[in-house]
mmCIF file of C-alpha atoms in Angstrom:
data_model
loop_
_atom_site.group_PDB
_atom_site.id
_atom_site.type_symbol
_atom_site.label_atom_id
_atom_site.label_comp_id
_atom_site.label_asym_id
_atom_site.label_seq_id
_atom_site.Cartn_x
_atom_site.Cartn_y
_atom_site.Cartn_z
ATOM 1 C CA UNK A 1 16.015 67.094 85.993
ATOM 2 C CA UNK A 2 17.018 63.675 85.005
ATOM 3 C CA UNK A 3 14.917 62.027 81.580
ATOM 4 C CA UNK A 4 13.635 59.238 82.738
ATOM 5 C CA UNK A 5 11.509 56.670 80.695
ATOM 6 C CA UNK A 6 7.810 57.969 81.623
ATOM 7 C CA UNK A 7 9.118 61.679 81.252
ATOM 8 C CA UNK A 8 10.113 60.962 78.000
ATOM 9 C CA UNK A 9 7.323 59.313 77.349
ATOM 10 C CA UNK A 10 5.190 62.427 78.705
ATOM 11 C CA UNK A 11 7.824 64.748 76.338
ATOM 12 C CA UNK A 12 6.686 62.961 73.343
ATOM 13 C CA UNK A 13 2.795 62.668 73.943
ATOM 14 C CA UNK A 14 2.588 66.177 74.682
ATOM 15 C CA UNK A 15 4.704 66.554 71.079
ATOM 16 C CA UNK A 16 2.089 64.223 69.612
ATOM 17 C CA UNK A 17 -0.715 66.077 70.665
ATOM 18 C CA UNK A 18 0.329 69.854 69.875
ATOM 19 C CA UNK A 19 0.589 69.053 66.084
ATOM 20 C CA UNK A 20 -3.194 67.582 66.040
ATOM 21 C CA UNK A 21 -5.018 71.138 66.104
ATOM 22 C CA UNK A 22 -2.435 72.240 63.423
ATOM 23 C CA UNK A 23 -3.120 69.441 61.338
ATOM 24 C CA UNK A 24 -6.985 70.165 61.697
ATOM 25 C CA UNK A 25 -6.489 73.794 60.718
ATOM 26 C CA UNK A 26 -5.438 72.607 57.417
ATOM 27 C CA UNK A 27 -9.083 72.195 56.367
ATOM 28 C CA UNK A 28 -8.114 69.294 53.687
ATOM 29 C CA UNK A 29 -11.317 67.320 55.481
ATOM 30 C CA UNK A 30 -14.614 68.382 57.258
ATOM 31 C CA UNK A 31 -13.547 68.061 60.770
ATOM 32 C CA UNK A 32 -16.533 65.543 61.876
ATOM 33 C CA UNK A 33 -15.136 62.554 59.121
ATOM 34 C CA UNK A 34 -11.623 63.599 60.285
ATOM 35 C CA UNK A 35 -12.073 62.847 63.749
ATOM 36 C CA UNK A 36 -13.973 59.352 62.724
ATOM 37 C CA UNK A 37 -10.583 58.679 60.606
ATOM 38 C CA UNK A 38 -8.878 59.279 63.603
ATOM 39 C CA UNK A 39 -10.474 56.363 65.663
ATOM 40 C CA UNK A 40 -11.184 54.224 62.854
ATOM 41 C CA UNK A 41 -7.535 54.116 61.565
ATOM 42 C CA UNK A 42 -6.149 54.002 65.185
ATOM 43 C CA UNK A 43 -8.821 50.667 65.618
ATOM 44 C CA UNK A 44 -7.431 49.390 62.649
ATOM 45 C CA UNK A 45 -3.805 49.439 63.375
ATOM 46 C CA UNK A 46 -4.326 48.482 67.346
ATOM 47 C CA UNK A 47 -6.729 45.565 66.957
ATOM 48 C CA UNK A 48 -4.052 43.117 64.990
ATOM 49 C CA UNK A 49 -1.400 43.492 67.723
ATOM 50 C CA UNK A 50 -3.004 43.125 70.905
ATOM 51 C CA UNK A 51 -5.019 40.015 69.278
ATOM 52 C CA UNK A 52 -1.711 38.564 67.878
ATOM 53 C CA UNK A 53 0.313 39.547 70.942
ATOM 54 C CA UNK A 54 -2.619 37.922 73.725
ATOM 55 C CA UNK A 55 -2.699 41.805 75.024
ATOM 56 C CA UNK A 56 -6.436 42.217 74.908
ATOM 57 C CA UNK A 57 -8.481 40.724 78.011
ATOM 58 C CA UNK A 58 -12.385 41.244 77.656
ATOM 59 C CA UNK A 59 -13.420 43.023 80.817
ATOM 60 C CA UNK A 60 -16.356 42.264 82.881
ATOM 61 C CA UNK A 61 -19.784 43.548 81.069
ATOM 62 C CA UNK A 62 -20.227 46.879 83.580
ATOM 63 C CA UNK A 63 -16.262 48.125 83.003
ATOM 64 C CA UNK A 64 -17.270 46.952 79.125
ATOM 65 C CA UNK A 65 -19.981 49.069 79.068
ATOM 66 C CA UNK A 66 -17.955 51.765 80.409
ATOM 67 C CA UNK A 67 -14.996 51.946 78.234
ATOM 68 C CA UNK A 68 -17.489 52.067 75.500
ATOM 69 C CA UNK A 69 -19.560 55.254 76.853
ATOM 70 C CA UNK A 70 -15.572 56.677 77.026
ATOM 71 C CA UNK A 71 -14.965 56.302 73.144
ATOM 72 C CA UNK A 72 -18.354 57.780 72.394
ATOM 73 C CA UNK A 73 -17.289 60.737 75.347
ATOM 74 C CA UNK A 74 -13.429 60.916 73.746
ATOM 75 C CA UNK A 75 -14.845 60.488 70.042
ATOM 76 C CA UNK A 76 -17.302 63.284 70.658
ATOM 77 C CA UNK A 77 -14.984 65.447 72.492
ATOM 78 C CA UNK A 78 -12.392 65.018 69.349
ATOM 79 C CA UNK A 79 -15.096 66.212 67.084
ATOM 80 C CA UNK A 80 -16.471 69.345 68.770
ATOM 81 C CA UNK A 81 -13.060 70.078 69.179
ATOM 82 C CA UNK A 82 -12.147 69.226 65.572
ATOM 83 C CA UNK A 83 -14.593 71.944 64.447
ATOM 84 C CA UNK A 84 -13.738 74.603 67.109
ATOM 85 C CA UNK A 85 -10.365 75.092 65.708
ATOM 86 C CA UNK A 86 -11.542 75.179 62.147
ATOM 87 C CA UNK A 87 -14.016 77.949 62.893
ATOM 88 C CA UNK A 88 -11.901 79.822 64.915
ATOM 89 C CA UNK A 89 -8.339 79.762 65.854
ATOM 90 C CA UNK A 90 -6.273 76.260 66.466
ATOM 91 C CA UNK A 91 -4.644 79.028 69.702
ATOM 92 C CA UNK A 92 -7.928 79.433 71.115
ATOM 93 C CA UNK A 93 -9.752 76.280 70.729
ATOM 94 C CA UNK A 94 -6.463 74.524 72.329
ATOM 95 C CA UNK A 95 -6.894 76.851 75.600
ATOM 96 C CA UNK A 96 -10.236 76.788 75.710
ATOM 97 C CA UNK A 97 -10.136 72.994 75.744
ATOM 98 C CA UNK A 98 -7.575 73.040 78.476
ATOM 99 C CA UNK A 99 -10.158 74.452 80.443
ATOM 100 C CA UNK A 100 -10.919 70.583 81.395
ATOM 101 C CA UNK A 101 -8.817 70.166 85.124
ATOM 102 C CA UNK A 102 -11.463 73.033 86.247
ATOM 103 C CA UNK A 103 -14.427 71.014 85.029
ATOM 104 C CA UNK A 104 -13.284 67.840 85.869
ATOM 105 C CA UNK A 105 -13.010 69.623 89.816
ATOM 106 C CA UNK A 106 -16.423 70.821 89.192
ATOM 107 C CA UNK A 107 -17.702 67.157 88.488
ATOM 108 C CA UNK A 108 -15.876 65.496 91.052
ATOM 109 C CA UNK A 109 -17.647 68.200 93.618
ATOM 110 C CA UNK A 110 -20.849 66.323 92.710
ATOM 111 C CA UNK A 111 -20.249 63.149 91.696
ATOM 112 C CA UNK A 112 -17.341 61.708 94.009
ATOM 113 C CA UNK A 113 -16.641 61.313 97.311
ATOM 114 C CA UNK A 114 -12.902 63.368 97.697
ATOM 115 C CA UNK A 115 -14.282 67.048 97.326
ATOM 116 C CA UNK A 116 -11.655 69.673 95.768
ATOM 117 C CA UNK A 117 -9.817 71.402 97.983
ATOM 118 C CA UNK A 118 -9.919 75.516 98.681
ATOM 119 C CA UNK A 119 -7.146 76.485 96.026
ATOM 120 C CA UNK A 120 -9.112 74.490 93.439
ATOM 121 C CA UNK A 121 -11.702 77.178 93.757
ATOM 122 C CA UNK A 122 -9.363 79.905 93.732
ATOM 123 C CA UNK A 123 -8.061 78.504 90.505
ATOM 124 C CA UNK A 124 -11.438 78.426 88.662
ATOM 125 C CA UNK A 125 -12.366 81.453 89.371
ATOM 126 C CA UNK A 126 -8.535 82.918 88.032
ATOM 127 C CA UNK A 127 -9.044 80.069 84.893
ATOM 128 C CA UNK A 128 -12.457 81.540 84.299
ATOM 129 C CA UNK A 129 -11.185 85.571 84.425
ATOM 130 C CA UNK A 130 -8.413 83.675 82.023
ATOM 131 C CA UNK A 131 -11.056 82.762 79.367
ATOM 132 C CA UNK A 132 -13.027 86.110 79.675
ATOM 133 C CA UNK A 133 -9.741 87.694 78.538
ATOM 134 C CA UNK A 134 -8.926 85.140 76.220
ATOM 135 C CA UNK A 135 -11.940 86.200 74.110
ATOM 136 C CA UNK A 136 -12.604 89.273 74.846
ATOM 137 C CA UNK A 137 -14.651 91.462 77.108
ATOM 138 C CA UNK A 138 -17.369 92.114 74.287
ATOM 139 C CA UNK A 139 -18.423 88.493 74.023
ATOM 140 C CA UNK A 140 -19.831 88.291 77.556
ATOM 141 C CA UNK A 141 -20.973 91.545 77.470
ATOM 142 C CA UNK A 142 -22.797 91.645 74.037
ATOM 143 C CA UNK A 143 -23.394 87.549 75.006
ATOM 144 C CA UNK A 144 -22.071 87.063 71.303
ATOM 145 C CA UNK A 145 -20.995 83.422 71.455
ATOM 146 C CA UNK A 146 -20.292 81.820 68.488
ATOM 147 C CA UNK A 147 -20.384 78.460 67.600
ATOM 148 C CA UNK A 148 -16.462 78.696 67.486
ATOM 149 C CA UNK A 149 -16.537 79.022 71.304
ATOM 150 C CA UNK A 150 -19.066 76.913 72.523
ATOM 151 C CA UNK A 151 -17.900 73.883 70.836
ATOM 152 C CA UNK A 152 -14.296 74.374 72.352
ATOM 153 C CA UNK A 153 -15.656 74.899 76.039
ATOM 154 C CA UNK A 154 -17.881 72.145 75.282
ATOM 155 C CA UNK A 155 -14.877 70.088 74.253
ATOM 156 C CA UNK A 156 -13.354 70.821 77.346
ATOM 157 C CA UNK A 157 -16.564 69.492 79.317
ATOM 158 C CA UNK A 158 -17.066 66.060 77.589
ATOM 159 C CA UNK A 159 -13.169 65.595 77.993
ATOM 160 C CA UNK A 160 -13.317 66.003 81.542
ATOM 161 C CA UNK A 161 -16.514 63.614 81.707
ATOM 162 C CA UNK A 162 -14.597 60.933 79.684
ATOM 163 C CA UNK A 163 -11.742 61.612 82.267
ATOM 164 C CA UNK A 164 -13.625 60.882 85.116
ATOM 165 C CA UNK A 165 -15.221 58.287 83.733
ATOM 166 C CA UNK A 166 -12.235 56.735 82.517
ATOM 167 C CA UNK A 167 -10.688 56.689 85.855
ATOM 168 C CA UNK A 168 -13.182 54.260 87.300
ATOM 169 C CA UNK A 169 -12.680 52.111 84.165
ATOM 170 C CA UNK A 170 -8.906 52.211 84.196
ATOM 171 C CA UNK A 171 -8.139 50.874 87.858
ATOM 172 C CA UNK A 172 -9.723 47.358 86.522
ATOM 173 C CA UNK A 173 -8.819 47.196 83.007
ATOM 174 C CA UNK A 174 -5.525 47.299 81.454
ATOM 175 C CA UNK A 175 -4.969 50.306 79.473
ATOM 176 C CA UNK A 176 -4.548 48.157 75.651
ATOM 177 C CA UNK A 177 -7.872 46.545 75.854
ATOM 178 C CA UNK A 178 -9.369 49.929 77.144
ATOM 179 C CA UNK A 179 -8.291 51.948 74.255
ATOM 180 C CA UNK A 180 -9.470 48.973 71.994
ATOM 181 C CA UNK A 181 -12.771 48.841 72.781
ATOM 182 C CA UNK A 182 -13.008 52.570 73.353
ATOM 183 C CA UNK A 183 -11.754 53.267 69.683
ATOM 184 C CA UNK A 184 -13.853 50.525 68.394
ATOM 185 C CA UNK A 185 -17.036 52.522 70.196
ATOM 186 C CA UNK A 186 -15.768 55.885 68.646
ATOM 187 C CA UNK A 187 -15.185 54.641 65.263
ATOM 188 C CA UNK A 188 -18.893 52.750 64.952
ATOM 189 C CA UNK A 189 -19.971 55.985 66.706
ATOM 190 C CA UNK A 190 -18.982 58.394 64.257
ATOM 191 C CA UNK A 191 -19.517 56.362 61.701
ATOM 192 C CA UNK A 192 -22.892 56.290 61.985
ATOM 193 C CA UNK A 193 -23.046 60.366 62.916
ATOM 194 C CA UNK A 194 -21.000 61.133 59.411
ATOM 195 C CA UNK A 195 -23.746 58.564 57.719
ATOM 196 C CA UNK A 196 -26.481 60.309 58.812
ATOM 197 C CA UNK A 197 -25.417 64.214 58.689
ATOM 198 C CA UNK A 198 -24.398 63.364 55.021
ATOM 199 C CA UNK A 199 -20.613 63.545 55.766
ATOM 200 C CA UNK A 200 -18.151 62.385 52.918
ATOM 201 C CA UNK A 201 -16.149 59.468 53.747
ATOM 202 C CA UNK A 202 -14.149 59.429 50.650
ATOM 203 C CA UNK A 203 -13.220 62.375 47.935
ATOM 204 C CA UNK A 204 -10.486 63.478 49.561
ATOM 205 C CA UNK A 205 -6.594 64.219 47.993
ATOM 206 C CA UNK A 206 -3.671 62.328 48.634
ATOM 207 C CA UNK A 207 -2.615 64.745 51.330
ATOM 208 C CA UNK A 208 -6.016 64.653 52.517
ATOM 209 C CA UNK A 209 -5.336 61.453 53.036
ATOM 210 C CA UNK A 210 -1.852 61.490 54.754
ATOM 211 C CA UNK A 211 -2.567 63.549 57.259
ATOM 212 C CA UNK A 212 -5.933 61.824 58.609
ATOM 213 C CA UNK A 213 -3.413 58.376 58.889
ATOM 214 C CA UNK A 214 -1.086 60.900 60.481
ATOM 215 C CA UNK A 215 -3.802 62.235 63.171
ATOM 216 C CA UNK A 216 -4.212 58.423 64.028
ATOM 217 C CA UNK A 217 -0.711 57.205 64.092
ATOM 218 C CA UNK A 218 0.577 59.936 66.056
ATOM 219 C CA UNK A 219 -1.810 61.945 67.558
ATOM 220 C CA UNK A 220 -4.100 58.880 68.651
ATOM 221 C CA UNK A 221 -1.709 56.405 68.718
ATOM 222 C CA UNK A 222 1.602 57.317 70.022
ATOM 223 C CA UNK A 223 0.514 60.401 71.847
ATOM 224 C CA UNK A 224 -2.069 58.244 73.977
ATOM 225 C CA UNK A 225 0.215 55.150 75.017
ATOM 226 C CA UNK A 226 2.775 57.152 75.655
ATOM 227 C CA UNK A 227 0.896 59.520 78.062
ATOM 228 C CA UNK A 228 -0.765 56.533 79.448
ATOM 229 C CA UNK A 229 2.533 54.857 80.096
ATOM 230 C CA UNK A 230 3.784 58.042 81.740
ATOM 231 C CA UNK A 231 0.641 58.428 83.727
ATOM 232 C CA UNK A 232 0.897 54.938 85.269
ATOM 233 C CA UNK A 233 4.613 55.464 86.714
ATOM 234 C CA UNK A 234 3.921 59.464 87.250
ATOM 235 C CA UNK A 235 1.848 61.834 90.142
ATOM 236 C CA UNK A 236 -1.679 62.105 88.053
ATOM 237 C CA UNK A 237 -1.758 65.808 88.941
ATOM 238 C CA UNK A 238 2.208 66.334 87.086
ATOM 239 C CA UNK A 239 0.684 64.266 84.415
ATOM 240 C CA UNK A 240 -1.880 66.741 83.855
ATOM 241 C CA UNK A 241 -0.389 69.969 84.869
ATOM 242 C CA UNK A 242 2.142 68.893 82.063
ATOM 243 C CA UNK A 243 -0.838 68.460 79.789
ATOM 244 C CA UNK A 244 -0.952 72.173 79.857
ATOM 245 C CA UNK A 245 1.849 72.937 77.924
ATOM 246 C CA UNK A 246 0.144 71.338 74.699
ATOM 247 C CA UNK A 247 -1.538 74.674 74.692
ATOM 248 C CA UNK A 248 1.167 77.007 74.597
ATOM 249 C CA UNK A 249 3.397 74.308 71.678
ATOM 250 C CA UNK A 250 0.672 74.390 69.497
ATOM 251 C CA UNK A 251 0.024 78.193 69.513
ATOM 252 C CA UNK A 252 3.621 78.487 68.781
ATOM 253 C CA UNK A 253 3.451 76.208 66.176
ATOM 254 C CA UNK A 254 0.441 77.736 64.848
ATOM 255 C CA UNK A 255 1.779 80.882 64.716
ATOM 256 C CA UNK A 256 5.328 79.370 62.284
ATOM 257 C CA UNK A 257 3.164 77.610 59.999
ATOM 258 C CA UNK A 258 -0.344 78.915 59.536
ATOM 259 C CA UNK A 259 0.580 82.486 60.142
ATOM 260 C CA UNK A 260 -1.742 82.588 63.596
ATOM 261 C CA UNK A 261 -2.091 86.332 64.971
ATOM 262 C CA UNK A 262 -1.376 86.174 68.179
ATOM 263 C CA UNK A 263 -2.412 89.415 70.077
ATOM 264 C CA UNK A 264 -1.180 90.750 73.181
ATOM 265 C CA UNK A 265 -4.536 90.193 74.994
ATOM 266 C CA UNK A 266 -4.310 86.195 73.833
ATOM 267 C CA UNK A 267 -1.227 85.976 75.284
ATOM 268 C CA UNK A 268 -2.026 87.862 78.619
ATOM 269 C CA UNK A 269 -5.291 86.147 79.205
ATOM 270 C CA UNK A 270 -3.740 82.476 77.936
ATOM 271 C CA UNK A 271 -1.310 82.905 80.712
ATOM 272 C CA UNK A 272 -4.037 83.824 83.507
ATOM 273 C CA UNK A 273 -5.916 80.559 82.318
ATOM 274 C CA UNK A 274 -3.007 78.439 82.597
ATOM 275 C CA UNK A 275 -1.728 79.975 86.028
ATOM 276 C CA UNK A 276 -4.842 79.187 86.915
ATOM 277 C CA UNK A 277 -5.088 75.993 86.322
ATOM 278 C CA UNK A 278 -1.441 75.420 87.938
ATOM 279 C CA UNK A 279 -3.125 76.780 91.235
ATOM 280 C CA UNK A 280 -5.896 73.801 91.486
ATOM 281 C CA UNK A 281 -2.385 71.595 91.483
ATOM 282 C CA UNK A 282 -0.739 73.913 94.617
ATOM 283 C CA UNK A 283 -0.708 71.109 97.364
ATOM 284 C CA UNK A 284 -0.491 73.833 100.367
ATOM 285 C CA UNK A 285 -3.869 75.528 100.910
ATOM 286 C CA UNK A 286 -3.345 79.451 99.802
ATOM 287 C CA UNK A 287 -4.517 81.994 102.144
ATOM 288 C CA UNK A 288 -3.868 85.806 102.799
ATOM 289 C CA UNK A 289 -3.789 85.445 106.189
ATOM 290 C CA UNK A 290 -0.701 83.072 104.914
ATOM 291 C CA UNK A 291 0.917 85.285 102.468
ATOM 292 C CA UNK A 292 1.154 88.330 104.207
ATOM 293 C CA UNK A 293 2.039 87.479 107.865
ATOM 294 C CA UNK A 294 5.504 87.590 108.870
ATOM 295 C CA UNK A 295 8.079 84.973 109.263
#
């Protein structure tokens, strides 16, 4: 397969993301303030250039409005998310999150005109058996959901929202002013959230520090123009099947450097999510009749 620019591009978002749920599992901030620090030091960095370069273009108010209820959907997506992997596992609340192409199918069912096809069903209901292995039988059983869980499916929902909302905004605004205002919305967002839960803005040690400028520059930053750049010279569905694999890094990663355990059941049912996603990407339509007739 040759490297070309937007797959490289895709390589190293995928890269940038992976490393955010380790970096969260650190614990050196509460994970609401770090996800504000996330948007609000990405805001600050972005907002110089495209003003200095002539990169931003001010939409028309409706795709405005828009692209600001996407940094409060993105911004409060981060944050469940943020606090998912500190109560849990950074494995788990990465696949759980993934669970987004199946809820994203499940929106566009109601919302938008081109329905998903057969095999996205098919692929649901595998994701779904997926996520019930994931966790564990017990938990739907005994209905013990913890907080841990719900706030990483929930991630997974708002993420698909902001996708869908985001596509409508995206095919009339370039994708610099988009993530401007969008950041701008999710910084004063959050901002305001951390104010009034009591959240501390400042306190924190000099790695701390570091690594909440490192969630912004590189998890923010770079991961999101680069994936962006990929996705506008990519298929959308190799974009996002590719997405996937940001589960499977990071649980490797988190099982090098924070000492993860990683059972056999994780694996097995992390696999059965994932290959069940990659079905609601098949293009053919599957059916038994199909796989077992003869040639």
């Amino acid at each position: 397969m040759k490297l070309t620019k937007p797959r490289l591009a895709l390589i190293c978002g995928i890269l940038c993301i992976s490393i955010f749920p380790i970096l969260v599992k650190l614990r050196l901030t509460p994970g609401l303030i770090s996800a504000f620090y996330r948007m609000f030091f990405a805001v600050v960095l972005l907002l110089p250039y495209v003003i200095l370069s002539g990169n931003f273009k001010l939409p028309k108010l409706k795709f405005a409005l828009l692209a600001i209820l996407c940094g409060v959907l993105f911004s409060s997506d981060v944050a469940v998310w943020n606090i998912a992997i500190q109560e849990s596992s950074a494995t788990q609340a990465s696949l759980l999150t993934n669970l987004s192409p199946v809820w994203v199918g499940v929106g566009s069912f109601f919302f938008l005109k081109a329905k998903p096809a057969t095999n996205f069903w098919i692929g649901t209901l595998v994701a779904l058996f997926g996520m019930v292995t994931l966790v564990g039988f017990e938990f739907f059983i005994d209905l013990n959901f913890d907080k841990a869980f719900l706030f990483a499916v929930l991630s997974g929902i708002l993420y698909s929202i902001y996708l869908l909302v985001s596509k409508n905004v995206l095919s009339e605004v370039d994708v610099l002013s988009f993530m401007t205002i969008s950041l701008f919305a999710s910084s004063i967002y959050l901002g305001i959230l951390c104010y009034a839960l009591g959240e501390p803005f400042t306190g924190f040690s000099n790695a701390g520090w570091f690594v909440l400028v490192l969630q912004a520059v590189i998890c923010q930053l770079c991961a999101w123009l680069s994936i962006s750049y990929a996705t506008q010279h990519m298929r959308a569905t190799r974009v996002s099947l590719s997405l996937l694999s940001q589960a499977v890094i990071t649980s490797i990663l988190a099982w090098l450097f924070l000492e993860e355990q990683i059972t056999l059941q994780m694996v097995f049912g992390g696999i059965i999510l994932l290959f069940g996603i990659r079905i609601t990407f098949y293009d053919k339509t599957i059916s038994l009749k199909r796989l077992f007739s003869k040639n």
